[in-house]
Tab-separated table of C-alpha atoms and ligand atoms in Angstrom:
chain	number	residue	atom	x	y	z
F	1	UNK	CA	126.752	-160.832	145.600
F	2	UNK	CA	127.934	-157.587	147.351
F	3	UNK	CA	126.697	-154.645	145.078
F	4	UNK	CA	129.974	-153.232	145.127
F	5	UNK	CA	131.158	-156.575	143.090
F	6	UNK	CA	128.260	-156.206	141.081
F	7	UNK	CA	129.287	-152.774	140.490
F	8	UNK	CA	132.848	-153.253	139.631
F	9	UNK	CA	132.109	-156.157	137.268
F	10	UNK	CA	129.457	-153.857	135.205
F	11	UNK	CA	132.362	-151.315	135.035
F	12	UNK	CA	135.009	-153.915	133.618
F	13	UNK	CA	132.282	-154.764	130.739
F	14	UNK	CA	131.682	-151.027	129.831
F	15	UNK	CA	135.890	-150.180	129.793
F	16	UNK	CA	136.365	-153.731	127.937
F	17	UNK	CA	133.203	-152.899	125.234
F	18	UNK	CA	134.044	-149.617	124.629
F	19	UNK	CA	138.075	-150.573	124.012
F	20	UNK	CA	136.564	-153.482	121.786
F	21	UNK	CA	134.240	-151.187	119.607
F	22	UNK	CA	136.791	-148.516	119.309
F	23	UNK	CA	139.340	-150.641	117.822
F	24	UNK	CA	136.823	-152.219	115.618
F	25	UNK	CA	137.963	-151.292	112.093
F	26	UNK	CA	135.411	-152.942	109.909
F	27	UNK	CA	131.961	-154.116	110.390
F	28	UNK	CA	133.217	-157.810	111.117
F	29	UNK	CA	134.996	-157.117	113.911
F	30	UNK	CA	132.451	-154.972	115.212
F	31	UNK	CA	130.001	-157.658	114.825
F	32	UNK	CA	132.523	-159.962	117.193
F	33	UNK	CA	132.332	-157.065	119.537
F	34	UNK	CA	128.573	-157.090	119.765
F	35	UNK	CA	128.126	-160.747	120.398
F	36	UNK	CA	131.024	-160.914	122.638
F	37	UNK	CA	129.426	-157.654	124.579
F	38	UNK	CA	125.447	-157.831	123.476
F	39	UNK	CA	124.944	-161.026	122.773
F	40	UNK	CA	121.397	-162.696	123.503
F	41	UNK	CA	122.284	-166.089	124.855
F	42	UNK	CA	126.094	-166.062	125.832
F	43	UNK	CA	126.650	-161.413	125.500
F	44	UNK	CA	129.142	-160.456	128.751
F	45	UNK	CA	126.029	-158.194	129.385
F	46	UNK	CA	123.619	-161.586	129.724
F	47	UNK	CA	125.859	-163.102	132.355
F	48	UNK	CA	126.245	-160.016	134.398
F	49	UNK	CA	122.239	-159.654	134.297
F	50	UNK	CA	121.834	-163.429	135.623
F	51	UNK	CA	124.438	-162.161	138.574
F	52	UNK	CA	121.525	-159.545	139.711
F	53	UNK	CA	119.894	-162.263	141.123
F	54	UNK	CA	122.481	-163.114	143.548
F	55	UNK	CA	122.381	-159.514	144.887
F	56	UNK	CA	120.958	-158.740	148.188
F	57	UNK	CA	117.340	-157.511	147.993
F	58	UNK	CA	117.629	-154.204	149.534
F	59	UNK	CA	120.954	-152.704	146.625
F	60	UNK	CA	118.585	-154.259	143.727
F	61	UNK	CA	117.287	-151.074	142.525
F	62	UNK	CA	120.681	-149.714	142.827
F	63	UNK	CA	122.002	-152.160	140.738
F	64	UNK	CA	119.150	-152.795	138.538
F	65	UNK	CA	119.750	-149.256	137.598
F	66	UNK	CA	122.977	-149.268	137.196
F	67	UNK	CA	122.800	-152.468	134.990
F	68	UNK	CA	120.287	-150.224	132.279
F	69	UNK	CA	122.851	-147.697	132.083
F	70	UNK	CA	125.857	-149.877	131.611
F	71	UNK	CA	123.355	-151.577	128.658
F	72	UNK	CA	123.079	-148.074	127.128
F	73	UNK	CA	126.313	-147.236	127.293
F	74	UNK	CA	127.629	-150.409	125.634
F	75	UNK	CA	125.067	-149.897	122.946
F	76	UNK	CA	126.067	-146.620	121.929
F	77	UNK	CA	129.515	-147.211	121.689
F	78	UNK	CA	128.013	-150.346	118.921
F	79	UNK	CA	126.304	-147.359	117.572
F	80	UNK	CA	128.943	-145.135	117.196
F	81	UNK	CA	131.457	-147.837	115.802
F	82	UNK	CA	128.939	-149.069	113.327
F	83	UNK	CA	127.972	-145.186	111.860
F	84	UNK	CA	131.998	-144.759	112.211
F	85	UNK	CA	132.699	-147.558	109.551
F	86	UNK	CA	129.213	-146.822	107.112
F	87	UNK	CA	131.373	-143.322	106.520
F	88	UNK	CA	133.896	-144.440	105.134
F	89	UNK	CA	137.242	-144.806	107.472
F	90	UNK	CA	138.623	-145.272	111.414
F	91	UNK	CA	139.165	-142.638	113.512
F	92	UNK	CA	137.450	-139.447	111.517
F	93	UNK	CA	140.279	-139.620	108.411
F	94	UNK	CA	138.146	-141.452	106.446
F	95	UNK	CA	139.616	-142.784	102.917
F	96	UNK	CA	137.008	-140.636	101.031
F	97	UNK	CA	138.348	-137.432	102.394
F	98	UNK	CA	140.182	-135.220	99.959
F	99	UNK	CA	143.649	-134.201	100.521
F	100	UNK	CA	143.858	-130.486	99.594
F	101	UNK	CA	147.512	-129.503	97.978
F	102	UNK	CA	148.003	-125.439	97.501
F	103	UNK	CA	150.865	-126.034	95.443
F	104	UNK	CA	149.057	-127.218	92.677
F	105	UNK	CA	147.996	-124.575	89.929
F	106	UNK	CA	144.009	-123.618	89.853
F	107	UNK	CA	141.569	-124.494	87.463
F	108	UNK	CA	140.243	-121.881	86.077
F	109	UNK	CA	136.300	-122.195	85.384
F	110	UNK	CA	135.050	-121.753	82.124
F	111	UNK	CA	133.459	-118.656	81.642
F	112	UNK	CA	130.122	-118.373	79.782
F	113	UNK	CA	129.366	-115.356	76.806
F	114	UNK	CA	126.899	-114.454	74.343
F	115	UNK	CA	126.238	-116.218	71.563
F	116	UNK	CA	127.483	-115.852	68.128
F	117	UNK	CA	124.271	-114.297	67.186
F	118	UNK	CA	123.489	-112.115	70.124
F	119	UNK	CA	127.068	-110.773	69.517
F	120	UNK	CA	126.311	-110.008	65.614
F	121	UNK	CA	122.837	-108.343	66.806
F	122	UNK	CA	124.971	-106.114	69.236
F	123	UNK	CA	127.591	-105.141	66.572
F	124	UNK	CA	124.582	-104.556	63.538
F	125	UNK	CA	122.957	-102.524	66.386
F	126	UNK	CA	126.358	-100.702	66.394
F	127	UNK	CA	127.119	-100.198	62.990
F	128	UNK	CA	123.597	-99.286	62.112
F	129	UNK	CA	123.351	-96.410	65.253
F	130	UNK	CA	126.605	-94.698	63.795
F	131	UNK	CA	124.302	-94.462	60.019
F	132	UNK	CA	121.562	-92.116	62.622
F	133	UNK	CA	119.337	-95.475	63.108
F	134	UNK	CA	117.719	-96.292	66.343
F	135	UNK	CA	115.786	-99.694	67.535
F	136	UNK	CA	112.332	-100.520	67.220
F	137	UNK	CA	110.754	-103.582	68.670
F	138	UNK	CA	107.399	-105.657	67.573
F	139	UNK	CA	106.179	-108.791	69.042
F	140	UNK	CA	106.854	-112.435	67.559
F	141	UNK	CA	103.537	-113.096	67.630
F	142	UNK	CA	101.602	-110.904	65.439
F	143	UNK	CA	97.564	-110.527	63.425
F	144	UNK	CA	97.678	-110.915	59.626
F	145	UNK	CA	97.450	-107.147	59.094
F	146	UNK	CA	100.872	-106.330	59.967
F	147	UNK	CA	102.040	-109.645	58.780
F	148	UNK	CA	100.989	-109.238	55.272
F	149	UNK	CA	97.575	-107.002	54.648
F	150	UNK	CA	99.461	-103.481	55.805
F	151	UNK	CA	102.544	-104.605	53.314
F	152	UNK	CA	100.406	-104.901	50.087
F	153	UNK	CA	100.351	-108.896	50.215
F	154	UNK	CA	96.818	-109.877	49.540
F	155	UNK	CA	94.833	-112.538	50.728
F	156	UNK	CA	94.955	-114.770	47.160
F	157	UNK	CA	99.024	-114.596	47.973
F	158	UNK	CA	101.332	-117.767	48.150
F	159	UNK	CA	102.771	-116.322	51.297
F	160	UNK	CA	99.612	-116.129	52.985
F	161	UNK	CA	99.332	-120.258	52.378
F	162	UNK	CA	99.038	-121.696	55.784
F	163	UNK	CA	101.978	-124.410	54.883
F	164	UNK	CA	104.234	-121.470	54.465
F	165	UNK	CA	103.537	-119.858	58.412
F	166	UNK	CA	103.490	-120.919	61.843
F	167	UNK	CA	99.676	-120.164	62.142
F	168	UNK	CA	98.383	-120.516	65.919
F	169	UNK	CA	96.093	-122.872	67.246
F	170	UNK	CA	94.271	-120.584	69.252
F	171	UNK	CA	94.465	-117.764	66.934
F	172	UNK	CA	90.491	-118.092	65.442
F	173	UNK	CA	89.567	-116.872	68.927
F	174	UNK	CA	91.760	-113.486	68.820
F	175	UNK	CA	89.744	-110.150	68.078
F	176	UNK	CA	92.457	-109.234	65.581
F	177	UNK	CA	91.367	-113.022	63.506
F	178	UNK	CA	94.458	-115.193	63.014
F	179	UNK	CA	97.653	-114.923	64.856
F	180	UNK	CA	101.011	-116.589	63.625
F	181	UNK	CA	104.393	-116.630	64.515
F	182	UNK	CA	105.975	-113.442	62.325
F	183	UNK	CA	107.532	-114.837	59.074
F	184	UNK	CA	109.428	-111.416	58.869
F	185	UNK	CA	110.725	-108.331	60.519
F	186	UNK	CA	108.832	-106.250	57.647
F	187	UNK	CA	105.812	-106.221	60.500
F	188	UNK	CA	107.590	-103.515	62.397
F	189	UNK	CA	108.136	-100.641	59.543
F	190	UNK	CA	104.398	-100.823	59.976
F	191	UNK	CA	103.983	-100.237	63.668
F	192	UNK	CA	106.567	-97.993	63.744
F	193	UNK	CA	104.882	-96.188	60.739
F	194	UNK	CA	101.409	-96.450	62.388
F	195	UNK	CA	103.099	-94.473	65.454
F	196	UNK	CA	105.056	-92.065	63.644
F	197	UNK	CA	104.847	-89.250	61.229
F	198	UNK	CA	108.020	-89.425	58.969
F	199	UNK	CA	110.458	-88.526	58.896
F	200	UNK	CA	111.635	-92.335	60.053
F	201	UNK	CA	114.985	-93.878	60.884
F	202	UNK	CA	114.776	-97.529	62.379
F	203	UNK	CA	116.009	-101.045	61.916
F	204	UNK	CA	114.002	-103.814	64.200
F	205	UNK	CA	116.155	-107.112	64.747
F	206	UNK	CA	114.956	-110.444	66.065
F	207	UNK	CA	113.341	-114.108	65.435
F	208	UNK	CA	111.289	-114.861	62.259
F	209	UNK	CA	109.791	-118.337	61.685
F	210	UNK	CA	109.159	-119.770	58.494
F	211	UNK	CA	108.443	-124.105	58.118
F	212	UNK	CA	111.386	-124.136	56.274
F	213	UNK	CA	113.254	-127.348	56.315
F	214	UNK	CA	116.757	-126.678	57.617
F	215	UNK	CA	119.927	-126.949	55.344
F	216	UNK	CA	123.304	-125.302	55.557
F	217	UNK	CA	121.745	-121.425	54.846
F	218	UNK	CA	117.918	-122.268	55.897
F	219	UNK	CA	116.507	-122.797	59.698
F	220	UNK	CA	112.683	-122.603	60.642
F	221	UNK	CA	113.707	-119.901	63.028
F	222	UNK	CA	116.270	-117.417	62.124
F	223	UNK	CA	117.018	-113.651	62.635
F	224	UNK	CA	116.527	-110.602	60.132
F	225	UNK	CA	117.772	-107.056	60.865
F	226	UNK	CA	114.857	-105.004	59.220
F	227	UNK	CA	116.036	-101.072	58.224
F	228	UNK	CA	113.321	-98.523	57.128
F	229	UNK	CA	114.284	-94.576	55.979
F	230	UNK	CA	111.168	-92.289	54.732
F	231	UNK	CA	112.222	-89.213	54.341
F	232	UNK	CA	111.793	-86.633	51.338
F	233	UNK	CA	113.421	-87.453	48.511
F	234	UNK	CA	114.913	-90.978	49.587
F	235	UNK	CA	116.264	-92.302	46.294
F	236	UNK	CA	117.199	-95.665	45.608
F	237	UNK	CA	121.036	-94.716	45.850
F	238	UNK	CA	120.392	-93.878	49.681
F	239	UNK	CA	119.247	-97.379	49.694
F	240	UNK	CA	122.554	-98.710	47.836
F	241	UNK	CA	124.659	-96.893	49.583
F	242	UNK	CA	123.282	-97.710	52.824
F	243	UNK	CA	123.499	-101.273	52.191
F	244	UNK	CA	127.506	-101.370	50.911
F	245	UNK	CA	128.445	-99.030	53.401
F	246	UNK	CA	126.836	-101.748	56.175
F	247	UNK	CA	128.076	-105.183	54.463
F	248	UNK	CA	131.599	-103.347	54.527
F	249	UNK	CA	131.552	-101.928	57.920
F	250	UNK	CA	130.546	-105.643	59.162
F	251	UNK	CA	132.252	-107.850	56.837
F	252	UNK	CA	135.484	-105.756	55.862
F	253	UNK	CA	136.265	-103.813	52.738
F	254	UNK	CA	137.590	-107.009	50.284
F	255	UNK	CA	132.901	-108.061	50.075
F	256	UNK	CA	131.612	-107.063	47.697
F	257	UNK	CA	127.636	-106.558	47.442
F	258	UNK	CA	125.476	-106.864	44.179
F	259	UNK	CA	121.806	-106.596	43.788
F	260	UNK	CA	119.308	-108.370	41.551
F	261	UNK	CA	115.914	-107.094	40.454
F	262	UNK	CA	113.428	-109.005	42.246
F	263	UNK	CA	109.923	-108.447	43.844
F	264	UNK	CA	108.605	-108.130	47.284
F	265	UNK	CA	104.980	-106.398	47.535
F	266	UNK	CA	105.900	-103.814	50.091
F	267	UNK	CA	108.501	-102.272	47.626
F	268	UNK	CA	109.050	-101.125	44.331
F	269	UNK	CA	111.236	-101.880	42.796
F	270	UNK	CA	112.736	-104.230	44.656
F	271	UNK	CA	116.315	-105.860	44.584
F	272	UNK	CA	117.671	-108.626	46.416
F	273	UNK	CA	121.431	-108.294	47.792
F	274	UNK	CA	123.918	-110.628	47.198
F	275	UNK	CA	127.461	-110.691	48.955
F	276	UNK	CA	130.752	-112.651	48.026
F	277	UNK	CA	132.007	-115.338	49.644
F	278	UNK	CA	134.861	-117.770	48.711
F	279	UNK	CA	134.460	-116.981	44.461
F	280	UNK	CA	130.637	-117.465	44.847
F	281	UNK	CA	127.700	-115.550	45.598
F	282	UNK	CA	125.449	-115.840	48.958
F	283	UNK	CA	121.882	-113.841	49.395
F	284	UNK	CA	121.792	-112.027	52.404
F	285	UNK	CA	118.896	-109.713	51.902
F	286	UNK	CA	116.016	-108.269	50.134
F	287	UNK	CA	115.092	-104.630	49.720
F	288	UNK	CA	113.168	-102.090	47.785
F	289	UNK	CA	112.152	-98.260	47.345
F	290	UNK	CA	108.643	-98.317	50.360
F	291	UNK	CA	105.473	-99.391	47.905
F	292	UNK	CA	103.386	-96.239	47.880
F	293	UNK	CA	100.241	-98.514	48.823
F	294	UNK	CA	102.201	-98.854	52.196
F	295	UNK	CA	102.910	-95.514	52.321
F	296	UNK	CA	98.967	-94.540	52.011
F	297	UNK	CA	98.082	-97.585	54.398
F	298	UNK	CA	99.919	-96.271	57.484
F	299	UNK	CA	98.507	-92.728	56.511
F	300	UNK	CA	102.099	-91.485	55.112
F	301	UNK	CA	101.412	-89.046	51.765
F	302	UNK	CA	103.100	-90.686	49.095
F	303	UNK	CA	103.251	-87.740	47.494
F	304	UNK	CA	105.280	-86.272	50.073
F	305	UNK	CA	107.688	-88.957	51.396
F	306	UNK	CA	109.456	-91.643	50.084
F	307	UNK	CA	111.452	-94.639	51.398
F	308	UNK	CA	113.729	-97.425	51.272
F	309	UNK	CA	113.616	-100.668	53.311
F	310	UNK	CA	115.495	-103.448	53.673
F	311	UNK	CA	115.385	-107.212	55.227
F	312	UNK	CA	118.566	-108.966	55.550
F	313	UNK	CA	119.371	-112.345	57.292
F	314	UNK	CA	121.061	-112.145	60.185
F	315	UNK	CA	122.743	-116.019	60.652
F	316	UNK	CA	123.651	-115.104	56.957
F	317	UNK	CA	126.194	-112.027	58.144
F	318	UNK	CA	127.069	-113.640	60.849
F	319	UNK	CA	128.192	-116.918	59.207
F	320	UNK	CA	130.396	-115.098	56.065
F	321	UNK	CA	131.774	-112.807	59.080
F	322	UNK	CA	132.838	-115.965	60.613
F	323	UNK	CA	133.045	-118.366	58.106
F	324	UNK	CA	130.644	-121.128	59.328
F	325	UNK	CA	129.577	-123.262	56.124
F	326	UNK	CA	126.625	-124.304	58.160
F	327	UNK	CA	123.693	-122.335	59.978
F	328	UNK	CA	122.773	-125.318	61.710
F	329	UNK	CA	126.011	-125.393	63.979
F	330	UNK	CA	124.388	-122.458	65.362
F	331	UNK	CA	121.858	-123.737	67.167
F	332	UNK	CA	123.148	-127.450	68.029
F	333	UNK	CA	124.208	-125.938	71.314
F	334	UNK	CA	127.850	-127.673	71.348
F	335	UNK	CA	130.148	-125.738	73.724
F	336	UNK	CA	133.135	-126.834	71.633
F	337	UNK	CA	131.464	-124.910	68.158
F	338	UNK	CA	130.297	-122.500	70.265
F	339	UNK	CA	133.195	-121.017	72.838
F	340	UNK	CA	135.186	-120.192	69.608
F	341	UNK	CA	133.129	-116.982	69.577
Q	1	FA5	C1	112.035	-110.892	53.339
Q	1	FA5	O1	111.828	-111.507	54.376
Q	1	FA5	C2	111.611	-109.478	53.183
Q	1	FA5	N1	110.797	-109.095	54.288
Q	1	FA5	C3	112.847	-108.579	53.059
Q	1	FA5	C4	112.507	-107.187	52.681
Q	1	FA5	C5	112.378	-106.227	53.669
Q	1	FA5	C6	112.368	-106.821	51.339
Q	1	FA5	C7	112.096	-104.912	53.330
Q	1	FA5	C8	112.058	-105.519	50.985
Q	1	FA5	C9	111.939	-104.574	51.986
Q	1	FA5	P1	113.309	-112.855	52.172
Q	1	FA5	O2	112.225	-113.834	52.324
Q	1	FA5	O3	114.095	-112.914	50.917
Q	1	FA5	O4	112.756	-111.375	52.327
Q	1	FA5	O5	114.308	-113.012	53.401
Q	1	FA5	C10	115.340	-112.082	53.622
Q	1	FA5	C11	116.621	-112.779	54.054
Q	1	FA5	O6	116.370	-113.610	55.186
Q	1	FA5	C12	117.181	-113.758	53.015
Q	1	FA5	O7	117.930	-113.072	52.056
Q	1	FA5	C13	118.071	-114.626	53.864
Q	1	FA5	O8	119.283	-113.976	54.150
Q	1	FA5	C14	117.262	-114.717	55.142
Q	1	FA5	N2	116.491	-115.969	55.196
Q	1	FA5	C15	115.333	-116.248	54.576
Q	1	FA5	N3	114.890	-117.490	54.903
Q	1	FA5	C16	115.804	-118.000	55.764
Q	1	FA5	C17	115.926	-119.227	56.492
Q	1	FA5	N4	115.004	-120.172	56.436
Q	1	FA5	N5	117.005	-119.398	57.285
Q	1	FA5	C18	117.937	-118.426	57.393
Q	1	FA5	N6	117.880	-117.243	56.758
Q	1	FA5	C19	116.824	-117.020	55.938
């Protein structure tokens, strides 16, 4: 065979295979393309190799080469047809491709903010800074003297029992002996006290843990706003009026706040504070005139100064403020309770 024959019929295969693998729309047809063009036994591509043979000796390498590219070619256009149809459609506008319309209105994303209690700790903060209070921190992990021994609780005391803290594993090895998880925010009027000559004007707010069992008004971990004033001549109406003149600022003039004799043993005396809600009474604090064993503990005189402090739960505020009957909705993390805020 002349090689120009040979060439032209190598030519007619690629122009047919390509044609036949373009049009292919699904991966049948292609598959009829491929044996019709690449088939082993009877492929176009087979016959048109036997023809070599037949061509004179001298053009072989001519046409053996161009045989190997005329192979390539026909394969990629199989290649090409095949990844066409494994993504989804003929032609580049595949089915899967999104039609974009900008008529229709936007979506407008949802927008994430604080949390119901992050948003009560802010406003306390608030409230609290107008009354000539600034912040104090302490850390959530803290050594039984701040804990307890520094607040006149003593080592025989039910709150001390280990069933009533989060005591740490590790805590034998610490220099300061155990470490727990705080149980209350009563451990910072001590550092602050240990730091400060009076006079003193602070409230601390954060995470307590107790191994409460949860309920609607309990949670293992919850958040107390802790207020301390030692002054000269702090009198237990400071403390009163302090406390009404808060609940009201937060909760609105129609609460009203009453306080029961009670006993803490960093204060005395002590009260704890009660506010209405829906004809009924809910606790939402304790408080006390500063115990003058604290006072002497942190190096204060207690002949000099005197003081008030107070504890009050902060899910507690935040749920009258809002009416939420349960504390536990708080922390279930559901988007629907929670965006209402
Ligand atoms: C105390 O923790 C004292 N440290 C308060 C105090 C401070 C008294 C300074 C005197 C001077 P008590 O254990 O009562 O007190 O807790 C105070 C408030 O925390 C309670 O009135 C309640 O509002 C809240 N509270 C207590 N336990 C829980 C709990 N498990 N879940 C949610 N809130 C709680």
């Amino acid at each position: 065979m002349a090689l120009a024959d040979f060439i032209q019929q190598l030519d007619d295969i690629s122009s047919a295979a390509k044609a036949a693998f373009d049009a292919a729309a699904d991966s049948d047809s292609i598959d009829v393309a491929r044996i019709d063009f690449l088939g082993a036994k009877n492929g176009k591509l087979k016959a048109a190799q036997k023809g070599l043979g037949s061509v004179d000796k001298a053009d072989k390498p001519e046409a053996g080469k161009r045989f190997n590219e005329v192979k390539n070619q026909v394969e990629a256009a199989f290649q090409a047809a095949s990844d066409r149809v494994a993504s989804g459609g003929a032609g580049g506008a595949g089915k899967s491709a999104e039609i974009f319309d900008p008529t229709l209105p936007g979506k407008r994303p949802r927008l994430g903010h604080l949390h119901p209690i992050t948003q009560t700790i802010d406003e306390l903060k608030d409230i609290m800074g107008r009354l000539g209070f600034s912040v104090a921190d302490g850390p959530e992990i803290e050594d039984e003297r701040h804990n307890f021994e520094a607040l006149n609780i003593p080592a025989d005391h039910p709150a001390r029992d280990p069933l009533e803290n989060f005591y740490l594993a590790t805590a034998q090895k610490s220099q300061a002996g155990p470490l727990l998880l705080r149980s209350q925010t009563s451990t910072v009027q001590i550092r602050v006290m240990e730091e400060t000559p009076p006079p003193v004007r602070i409230i601390s707010l954060g995470r307590v843990y107790r191994p409460d069992t949860a309920d609607a008004t309990h949670y293992p971990m919850f958040h107390q706003i802790e207020g301390l004033l030692v002054d000269t001549k702090v009198t237990m109406a400071d403390l009163k009026s302090v406390l009404r003149l808060f609940a009201t600022s937060y909760l609105g003039h129609d609460v009203h706040v009453r306080f029961r004799p009670s006993f803490f043993p960093f204060t005395e005396p002590s009260v704890e504070a009660d506010m209405s809600w829906n004809d009924n009474w809910i606790e939402f604090g304790g408080a006390g005139m500063v115990d003058p064993n604290v006072l002497s503990a942190v190096g204060y005189d207690p002949e000099e100064v005197s003081g008030f402090a107070f504890g009050l739960g902060i899910e507690r505020l935040c749920m009258r403020r809002h009416n939420i009957t349960d504390i536990r909705d708080l922390y279930k993390n559901d988007v629907r309770f929670l965006h209402q805020f």
